[in-house]
Structure formats: C-alpha cells, structure tokens
Amino acid sequence: MTMTLVAPTVADYEANADLATLLIRTTQDETISLPAETLRLSCKCAHCTRARFDGRFPKTFPGIAITEIGDLGYGLNISFSDGHNRGIYPKPYLLSLAGR
C-alpha cells in the first residue's frame, strides 16, 4: 500500500480584528497566522525588489496593518497601511512563509 502525503493548501483567509495578522485556514483545518510586518517585509513585487537591490528597503515596518485583501485565485493581493498595494502573494508562498 502506497501512502500519498497531501500538502496543505489555502482554503480561506482573513485579517484578524486588529489588522496586524493574516489568518489562513488550510484544507487540513489548520489555522496559520502571518504577521502583517512579515508579509510586508516579504513582498516580492518589482518595487520592493528594486528597493532591496538599491539598499532602500526598510528593515522593519512597525505598526503596519493589512488594509485590504484581494483574492486572485492563485494568490492574494494584500494592501497595507503604508499605502503599498503591489504585492501578490501566491498561496504556496504564503504557506512557505509560515514554514509549511
């Protein structure tokens, strides 16, 4: 008998009440919490990538909040309280940020 392991995938998501954390529910009924600051620091959009390359990307984003979440099917477009709204976070990338 062969056993197949199934990796968790994102089933649902929401920002917590204080907008400081993204809560992800997986298809395996696990709830994962990702701090807004971790998400903002992990943005891979062209603007953030260039800012990192130029040494202009901040090391922290204290007090950053999630202001909007758009579901693109394969990932989430997350907007933040600093006005940044360019980041697209593929769902497997979100799980990898949580160590899954």
Tab-separated table of N, CA, C and O in Angstrom:
chain	number	residue	atom	x	y	z
A	1	MET	N	0.851	-1.175	0.000
A	1	MET	CA	0.000	0.000	0.000
A	1	MET	C	0.901	1.244	0.000
A	1	MET	O	1.803	1.378	0.811
A	2	THR	N	0.645	2.164	-0.900
A	2	THR	CA	1.407	3.392	-1.001
A	2	THR	C	0.639	4.523	-0.325
A	2	THR	O	-0.551	4.710	-0.571
A	3	MET	N	1.349	5.264	0.496
A	3	MET	CA	0.717	6.388	1.188
A	3	MET	C	1.145	7.681	0.504
A	3	MET	O	2.323	7.924	0.290
A	4	THR	N	0.184	8.498	0.152
A	4	THR	CA	0.475	9.759	-0.501
A	4	THR	C	0.255	10.891	0.493
A	4	THR	O	-0.812	10.981	1.108
A	5	LEU	N	1.261	11.726	0.650
A	5	LEU	CA	1.127	12.887	1.520
A	5	LEU	C	0.578	14.041	0.709
A	5	LEU	O	1.030	14.305	-0.395
A	6	VAL	N	-0.393	14.704	1.272
A	6	VAL	CA	-1.004	15.842	0.599
A	6	VAL	C	-0.593	17.104	1.338
A	6	VAL	O	-0.819	17.227	2.544
A	7	ALA	N	0.011	18.013	0.620
A	7	ALA	CA	0.431	19.270	1.223
A	7	ALA	C	-0.799	20.139	1.476
A	7	ALA	O	-1.743	20.131	0.687
A	8	PRO	N	-0.784	20.889	2.560
A	8	PRO	CA	-1.923	21.770	2.818
A	8	PRO	C	-1.988	22.876	1.769
A	8	PRO	O	-0.972	23.312	1.233
A	9	THR	N	-3.176	23.296	1.471
A	9	THR	CA	-3.381	24.448	0.606
A	9	THR	C	-4.284	25.436	1.334
A	9	THR	O	-4.929	25.094	2.323
A	10	VAL	N	-4.328	26.654	0.837
A	10	VAL	CA	-5.120	27.700	1.468
A	10	VAL	C	-6.594	27.472	1.136
A	10	VAL	O	-6.978	27.414	-0.031
A	11	ALA	N	-7.415	27.341	2.165
A	11	ALA	CA	-8.851	27.168	1.979
A	11	ALA	C	-9.593	28.486	2.174
A	11	ALA	O	-10.552	28.783	1.476
A	12	ASP	N	-9.142	29.284	3.131
A	12	ASP	CA	-9.810	30.539	3.457
A	12	ASP	C	-8.814	31.447	4.162
A	12	ASP	O	-7.777	30.984	4.646
A	13	TYR	N	-9.127	32.708	4.257
A	13	TYR	CA	-8.216	33.668	4.869
A	13	TYR	C	-9.008	34.878	5.345
A	13	TYR	O	-10.124	35.129	4.880
A	14	GLU	N	-8.433	35.618	6.262
A	14	GLU	CA	-8.991	36.887	6.720
A	14	GLU	C	-7.944	37.596	7.552
A	14	GLU	O	-7.021	36.970	8.081
A	15	ALA	N	-8.085	38.902	7.667
A	15	ALA	CA	-7.235	39.656	8.585
A	15	ALA	C	-7.874	39.539	9.960
A	15	ALA	O	-9.107	39.518	10.083
A	16	ASN	N	-7.037	39.472	11.004
A	16	ASN	CA	-7.607	39.429	12.350
A	16	ASN	C	-8.196	40.797	12.685
A	16	ASN	O	-8.059	41.758	11.927
A	17	ALA	N	-8.867	40.901	13.810
A	17	ALA	CA	-9.615	42.112	14.168
A	17	ALA	C	-8.762	43.370	14.206
A	17	ALA	O	-9.221	44.449	13.828
A	18	ASP	N	-7.507	43.266	14.655
A	18	ASP	CA	-6.670	44.474	14.730
A	18	ASP	C	-5.872	44.718	13.454
A	18	ASP	O	-5.062	45.630	13.383
A	19	LEU	N	-6.096	43.900	12.426
A	19	LEU	CA	-5.474	44.021	11.102
A	19	LEU	C	-3.963	43.807	11.105
A	19	LEU	O	-3.296	44.078	10.119
A	20	ALA	N	-3.424	43.272	12.187
A	20	ALA	CA	-1.983	43.065	12.320
A	20	ALA	C	-1.541	41.675	11.887
A	20	ALA	O	-0.348	41.399	11.829
A	21	THR	N	-2.496	40.801	11.567
A	21	THR	CA	-2.163	39.418	11.238
A	21	THR	C	-3.103	38.892	10.166
A	21	THR	O	-4.303	39.175	10.189
A	22	LEU	N	-2.547	38.124	9.232
A	22	LEU	CA	-3.354	37.396	8.266
A	22	LEU	C	-3.567	36.000	8.819
A	22	LEU	O	-2.603	35.313	9.174
A	23	LEU	N	-4.818	35.601	8.924
A	23	LEU	CA	-5.154	34.260	9.386
A	23	LEU	C	-5.508	33.424	8.172
A	23	LEU	O	-6.367	33.803	7.370
A	24	ILE	N	-4.834	32.300	8.026
A	24	ILE	CA	-5.051	31.402	6.901
A	24	ILE	C	-5.562	30.076	7.430
A	24	ILE	O	-4.959	29.489	8.333
A	25	ARG	N	-6.671	29.627	6.869
A	25	ARG	CA	-7.160	28.294	7.186
A	25	ARG	C	-6.811	27.393	6.010
A	25	ARG	O	-7.092	27.736	4.856
A	26	THR	N	-6.186	26.266	6.312
A	26	THR	CA	-5.765	25.349	5.255
A	26	THR	C	-6.837	24.294	5.007
A	26	THR	O	-7.785	24.154	5.786
A	27	THR	N	-6.652	23.550	3.938
A	27	THR	CA	-7.558	22.457	3.606
A	27	THR	C	-7.476	21.333	4.628
A	27	THR	O	-8.322	20.444	4.630
A	28	GLN	N	-6.469	21.380	5.491
A	28	GLN	CA	-6.332	20.367	6.541
A	28	GLN	C	-6.813	20.914	7.885
A	28	GLN	O	-6.415	20.432	8.945
A	29	ASP	N	-7.663	21.942	7.876
A	29	ASP	CA	-8.259	22.555	9.069
A	29	ASP	C	-7.228	23.092	10.055
A	29	ASP	O	-7.437	23.074	11.261
A	30	GLU	N	-6.132	23.557	9.542
A	30	GLU	CA	-5.091	24.182	10.353
A	30	GLU	C	-5.227	25.688	10.176
A	30	GLU	O	-5.519	26.167	9.083
A	31	THR	N	-5.051	26.438	11.260
A	31	THR	CA	-5.052	27.894	11.163
A	31	THR	C	-3.627	28.391	11.332
A	31	THR	O	-2.942	28.052	12.291
A	32	ILE	N	-3.190	29.179	10.369
A	32	ILE	CA	-1.836	29.728	10.355
A	32	ILE	C	-1.945	31.237	10.497
A	32	ILE	O	-2.802	31.861	9.869
A	33	SER	N	-1.085	31.824	11.304
A	33	SER	CA	-1.055	33.272	11.488
A	33	SER	C	0.229	33.837	10.891
A	33	SER	O	1.318	33.365	11.199
A	34	LEU	N	0.077	34.841	10.047
A	34	LEU	CA	1.234	35.532	9.479
A	34	LEU	C	1.128	37.012	9.833
A	34	LEU	O	0.178	37.675	9.418
A	35	PRO	N	2.084	37.534	10.589
A	35	PRO	CA	2.053	38.951	10.942
A	35	PRO	C	2.124	39.849	9.705
A	35	PRO	O	2.832	39.540	8.736
A	36	ALA	N	1.414	40.948	9.744
A	36	ALA	CA	1.420	41.902	8.642
A	36	ALA	C	2.846	42.367	8.346
A	36	ALA	O	3.222	42.532	7.177
A	37	GLU	N	3.649	42.564	9.370
A	37	GLU	CA	5.024	43.012	9.146
A	37	GLU	C	5.823	41.972	8.376
A	37	GLU	O	6.588	42.306	7.472
A	38	THR	N	5.641	40.703	8.688
A	38	THR	CA	6.323	39.637	7.951
A	38	THR	C	5.914	39.662	6.488
A	38	THR	O	6.753	39.544	5.589
A	39	LEU	N	4.624	39.837	6.243
A	39	LEU	CA	4.140	39.893	4.866
A	39	LEU	C	4.721	41.090	4.125
A	39	LEU	O	5.178	40.961	2.997
A	40	ARG	N	4.712	42.246	4.772
A	40	ARG	CA	5.234	43.457	4.118
A	40	ARG	C	6.721	43.311	3.813
A	40	ARG	O	7.189	43.688	2.745
A	41	LEU	N	7.469	42.742	4.764
A	41	LEU	CA	8.903	42.528	4.562
A	41	LEU	C	9.184	41.479	3.484
A	41	LEU	O	10.262	41.471	2.895
A	42	SER	N	8.213	40.611	3.222
A	42	SER	CA	8.396	39.509	2.279
A	42	SER	C	7.854	39.810	0.892
A	42	SER	O	7.849	38.929	0.029
A	43	CYS	N	7.403	41.022	0.664
A	43	CYS	CA	6.849	41.379	-0.642
A	43	CYS	C	7.919	41.232	-1.722
A	43	CYS	O	9.046	41.687	-1.562
A	44	LYS	N	7.528	40.608	-2.834
A	44	LYS	CA	8.467	40.370	-3.942
A	44	LYS	C	8.076	41.142	-5.200
A	44	LYS	O	8.513	40.806	-6.296
A	45	CYS	N	7.267	42.182	-5.042
A	45	CYS	CA	6.904	42.969	-6.220
A	45	CYS	C	8.151	43.673	-6.771
A	45	CYS	O	9.190	43.754	-6.109
A	46	ALA	N	8.049	44.178	-7.982
A	46	ALA	CA	9.191	44.829	-8.632
A	46	ALA	C	9.683	46.032	-7.831
A	46	ALA	O	10.894	46.247	-7.697
A	47	HIS	N	8.770	46.808	-7.279
A	47	HIS	CA	9.146	47.993	-6.499
A	47	HIS	C	9.978	47.599	-5.274
A	47	HIS	O	11.032	48.191	-5.011
A	48	CYS	N	9.508	46.603	-4.524
A	48	CYS	CA	10.223	46.171	-3.316
A	48	CYS	C	11.540	45.481	-3.663
A	48	CYS	O	12.543	45.659	-2.972
A	49	THR	N	11.530	44.692	-4.733
A	49	THR	CA	12.758	44.028	-5.168
A	49	THR	C	13.810	45.066	-5.532
A	49	THR	O	14.978	44.951	-5.145
A	50	ARG	N	13.413	46.102	-6.258
A	50	ARG	CA	14.349	47.167	-6.638
A	50	ARG	C	14.841	47.925	-5.405
A	50	ARG	O	16.032	48.253	-5.299
A	51	ALA	N	13.938	48.207	-4.462
A	51	ALA	CA	14.337	48.914	-3.244
A	51	ALA	C	15.350	48.087	-2.450
A	51	ALA	O	16.304	48.639	-1.895
A	52	ARG	N	15.187	46.770	-2.411
A	52	ARG	CA	16.168	45.907	-1.736
A	52	ARG	C	17.514	45.988	-2.460
A	52	ARG	O	18.558	46.119	-1.828
A	53	PHE	N	17.478	45.897	-3.773
A	53	PHE	CA	18.688	45.951	-4.581
A	53	PHE	C	19.440	47.267	-4.363
A	53	PHE	O	20.671	47.290	-4.283
A	54	ASP	N	18.699	48.356	-4.250
A	54	ASP	CA	19.299	49.687	-4.059
A	54	ASP	C	19.628	50.005	-2.604
A	54	ASP	O	20.141	51.082	-2.307
A	55	GLY	N	19.310	49.081	-1.681
A	55	GLY	CA	19.573	49.306	-0.262
A	55	GLY	C	18.612	50.298	0.375
A	55	GLY	O	18.913	50.886	1.411
A	56	ARG	N	17.427	50.497	-0.218
A	56	ARG	CA	16.453	51.441	0.297
A	56	ARG	C	15.275	50.768	0.998
A	56	ARG	O	14.369	51.447	1.463
A	57	PHE	N	15.265	49.458	1.059
A	57	PHE	CA	14.123	48.751	1.637
A	57	PHE	C	14.248	48.751	3.157
A	57	PHE	O	15.290	48.375	3.698
A	58	PRO	N	13.204	49.160	3.869
A	58	PRO	CA	13.270	49.199	5.336
A	58	PRO	C	13.514	47.818	5.943
A	58	PRO	O	13.128	46.799	5.378
A	59	LYS	N	14.133	47.805	7.103
A	59	LYS	CA	14.377	46.544	7.823
A	59	LYS	C	13.178	46.150	8.672
A	59	LYS	O	13.043	44.992	9.059
A	60	THR	N	12.314	47.117	8.982
A	60	THR	CA	11.113	46.854	9.778
A	60	THR	C	9.960	47.716	9.261
A	60	THR	O	10.171	48.723	8.583
A	61	PHE	N	8.775	47.305	9.620
A	61	PHE	CA	7.560	48.064	9.338
A	61	PHE	C	6.706	48.065	10.609
A	61	PHE	O	5.636	47.459	10.651
A	62	PRO	N	7.157	48.739	11.661
A	62	PRO	CA	6.417	48.701	12.924
A	62	PRO	C	5.014	49.292	12.762
A	62	PRO	O	4.828	50.311	12.099
A	63	GLY	N	4.051	48.613	13.340
A	63	GLY	CA	2.683	49.100	13.325
A	63	GLY	C	1.954	48.946	12.006
A	63	GLY	O	0.836	49.432	11.852
A	64	ILE	N	2.546	48.261	11.043
A	64	ILE	CA	1.906	48.089	9.731
A	64	ILE	C	0.636	47.258	9.889
A	64	ILE	O	0.579	46.354	10.713
A	65	ALA	N	-0.373	47.594	9.109
A	65	ALA	CA	-1.650	46.877	9.168
A	65	ALA	C	-2.069	46.458	7.768
A	65	ALA	O	-1.680	47.071	6.773
A	66	ILE	N	-2.860	45.421	7.711
A	66	ILE	CA	-3.453	44.956	6.463
A	66	ILE	C	-4.721	45.776	6.245
A	66	ILE	O	-5.593	45.820	7.113
A	67	THR	N	-4.822	46.434	5.099
A	67	THR	CA	-5.994	47.265	4.845
A	67	THR	C	-6.966	46.650	3.847
A	67	THR	O	-8.138	47.014	3.817
A	68	GLU	N	-6.472	45.735	3.018
A	68	GLU	CA	-7.343	45.102	2.030
A	68	GLU	C	-6.700	43.812	1.543
A	68	GLU	O	-5.473	43.711	1.463
A	69	ILE	N	-7.534	42.841	1.234
A	69	ILE	CA	-7.064	41.564	0.689
A	69	ILE	C	-7.891	41.255	-0.547
A	69	ILE	O	-9.124	41.203	-0.483
A	70	GLY	N	-7.218	41.080	-1.665
A	70	GLY	CA	-7.893	40.689	-2.896
A	70	GLY	C	-7.491	39.279	-3.266
A	70	GLY	O	-6.304	38.956	-3.282
A	71	ASP	N	-8.475	38.443	-3.542
A	71	ASP	CA	-8.194	37.055	-3.911
A	71	ASP	C	-8.098	36.948	-5.425
A	71	ASP	O	-9.046	37.246	-6.141
A	72	LEU	N	-6.930	36.550	-5.908
A	72	LEU	CA	-6.689	36.408	-7.342
A	72	LEU	C	-6.811	34.956	-7.800
A	72	LEU	O	-6.481	34.631	-8.931
A	73	GLY	N	-7.246	34.101	-6.907
A	73	GLY	CA	-7.352	32.671	-7.225
A	73	GLY	C	-6.088	31.940	-6.837
A	73	GLY	O	-6.081	31.147	-5.913
A	74	TYR	N	-4.992	32.237	-7.512
A	74	TYR	CA	-3.708	31.580	-7.233
A	74	TYR	C	-2.946	32.245	-6.090
A	74	TYR	O	-1.986	31.700	-5.567
A	75	GLY	N	-3.379	33.435	-5.697
A	75	GLY	CA	-2.682	34.177	-4.644
A	75	GLY	C	-3.510	35.343	-4.151
A	75	GLY	O	-4.623	35.581	-4.625
A	76	LEU	N	-2.943	36.043	-3.191
A	76	LEU	CA	-3.622	37.185	-2.594
A	76	LEU	C	-2.873	38.470	-2.908
A	76	LEU	O	-1.648	38.517	-2.837
A	77	ASN	N	-3.613	39.504	-3.246
A	77	ASN	CA	-3.055	40.846	-3.385
A	77	ASN	C	-3.367	41.545	-2.067
A	77	ASN	O	-4.530	41.762	-1.733
A	78	ILE	N	-2.330	41.847	-1.299
A	78	ILE	CA	-2.508	42.417	0.034
A	78	ILE	C	-2.078	43.874	0.026
A	78	ILE	O	-0.976	44.198	-0.429
A	79	SER	N	-2.958	44.737	0.531
A	79	SER	CA	-2.659	46.164	0.673
A	79	SER	C	-2.363	46.453	2.134
A	79	SER	O	-2.937	45.837	3.036
A	80	PHE	N	-1.470	47.428	2.356
A	80	PHE	CA	-1.005	47.739	3.703
A	80	PHE	C	-1.245	49.209	4.047
A	80	PHE	O	-1.422	50.049	3.170
A	81	SER	N	-1.189	49.494	5.328
A	81	SER	CA	-1.471	50.842	5.829
A	81	SER	C	-0.434	51.876	5.406
A	81	SER	O	-0.698	53.077	5.524
A	82	ASP	N	0.712	51.458	4.881
A	82	ASP	CA	1.695	52.427	4.373
A	82	ASP	C	1.410	52.801	2.920
A	82	ASP	O	2.178	53.525	2.295
A	83	GLY	N	0.289	52.304	2.380
A	83	GLY	CA	-0.104	52.611	1.014
A	83	GLY	C	0.372	51.597	-0.006
A	83	GLY	O	-0.040	51.643	-1.161
A	84	HIS	N	1.223	50.673	0.394
A	84	HIS	CA	1.741	49.676	-0.547
A	84	HIS	C	0.630	48.681	-0.898
A	84	HIS	O	-0.008	48.121	-0.008
A	85	ASN	N	0.410	48.491	-2.203
A	85	ASN	CA	-0.646	47.565	-2.631
A	85	ASN	C	-0.255	46.772	-3.873
A	85	ASN	O	-1.102	46.266	-4.580
A	86	ARG	N	1.022	46.652	-4.132
A	86	ARG	CA	1.502	45.994	-5.353
A	86	ARG	C	1.842	44.528	-5.178
A	86	ARG	O	2.055	43.827	-6.155
A	87	GLY	N	1.930	44.082	-3.951
A	87	GLY	CA	2.396	42.725	-3.697
A	87	GLY	C	1.348	41.670	-3.968
A	87	GLY	O	0.207	41.777	-3.526
A	88	ILE	N	1.741	40.658	-4.712
A	88	ILE	CA	0.913	39.473	-4.921
A	88	ILE	C	1.635	38.312	-4.250
A	88	ILE	O	2.810	38.062	-4.515
A	89	TYR	N	0.921	37.649	-3.384
A	89	TYR	CA	1.481	36.562	-2.591
A	89	TYR	C	0.833	35.250	-3.038
A	89	TYR	O	-0.292	34.945	-2.638
A	90	PRO	N	1.517	34.476	-3.900
A	90	PRO	CA	0.952	33.175	-4.286
A	90	PRO	C	0.673	32.345	-3.031
A	90	PRO	O	1.420	32.410	-2.040
A	91	LYS	N	-0.391	31.579	-3.069
A	91	LYS	CA	-0.792	30.817	-1.883
A	91	LYS	C	0.301	29.865	-1.399
A	91	LYS	O	0.538	29.790	-0.189
A	92	PRO	N	1.034	29.177	-2.277
A	92	PRO	CA	2.144	28.348	-1.778
A	92	PRO	C	3.227	29.194	-1.082
A	92	PRO	O	3.845	28.743	-0.121
A	93	TYR	N	3.446	30.412	-1.552
A	93	TYR	CA	4.429	31.307	-0.917
A	93	TYR	C	3.972	31.683	0.481
A	93	TYR	O	4.784	31.699	1.425
A	94	LEU	N	2.680	31.962	0.651
A	94	LEU	CA	2.160	32.262	1.992
A	94	LEU	C	2.416	31.094	2.941
A	94	LEU	O	2.851	31.299	4.081
A	95	LEU	N	2.148	29.898	2.483
A	95	LEU	CA	2.393	28.725	3.334
A	95	LEU	C	3.873	28.554	3.635
A	95	LEU	O	4.243	28.189	4.754
A	96	SER	N	4.731	28.855	2.678
A	96	SER	CA	6.167	28.742	2.921
A	96	SER	C	6.635	29.776	3.933
A	96	SER	O	7.541	29.497	4.729
A	97	LEU	N	6.032	30.958	3.932
A	97	LEU	CA	6.388	31.971	4.933
A	97	LEU	C	6.055	31.496	6.337
A	97	LEU	O	6.693	31.893	7.309
A	98	ALA	N	5.065	30.620	6.435
A	98	ALA	CA	4.666	30.064	7.730
A	98	ALA	C	5.404	28.775	8.038
A	98	ALA	O	5.112	28.109	9.035
A	99	GLY	N	6.335	28.397	7.185
A	99	GLY	CA	7.108	27.168	7.421
A	99	GLY	C	6.371	25.903	7.075
A	99	GLY	O	6.675	24.826	7.585
A	100	ARG	N	5.386	25.979	6.184
A	100	ARG	CA	4.619	24.796	5.796
A	100	ARG	C	5.056	24.304	4.440
A	100	ARG	O	5.413	24.934	3.576
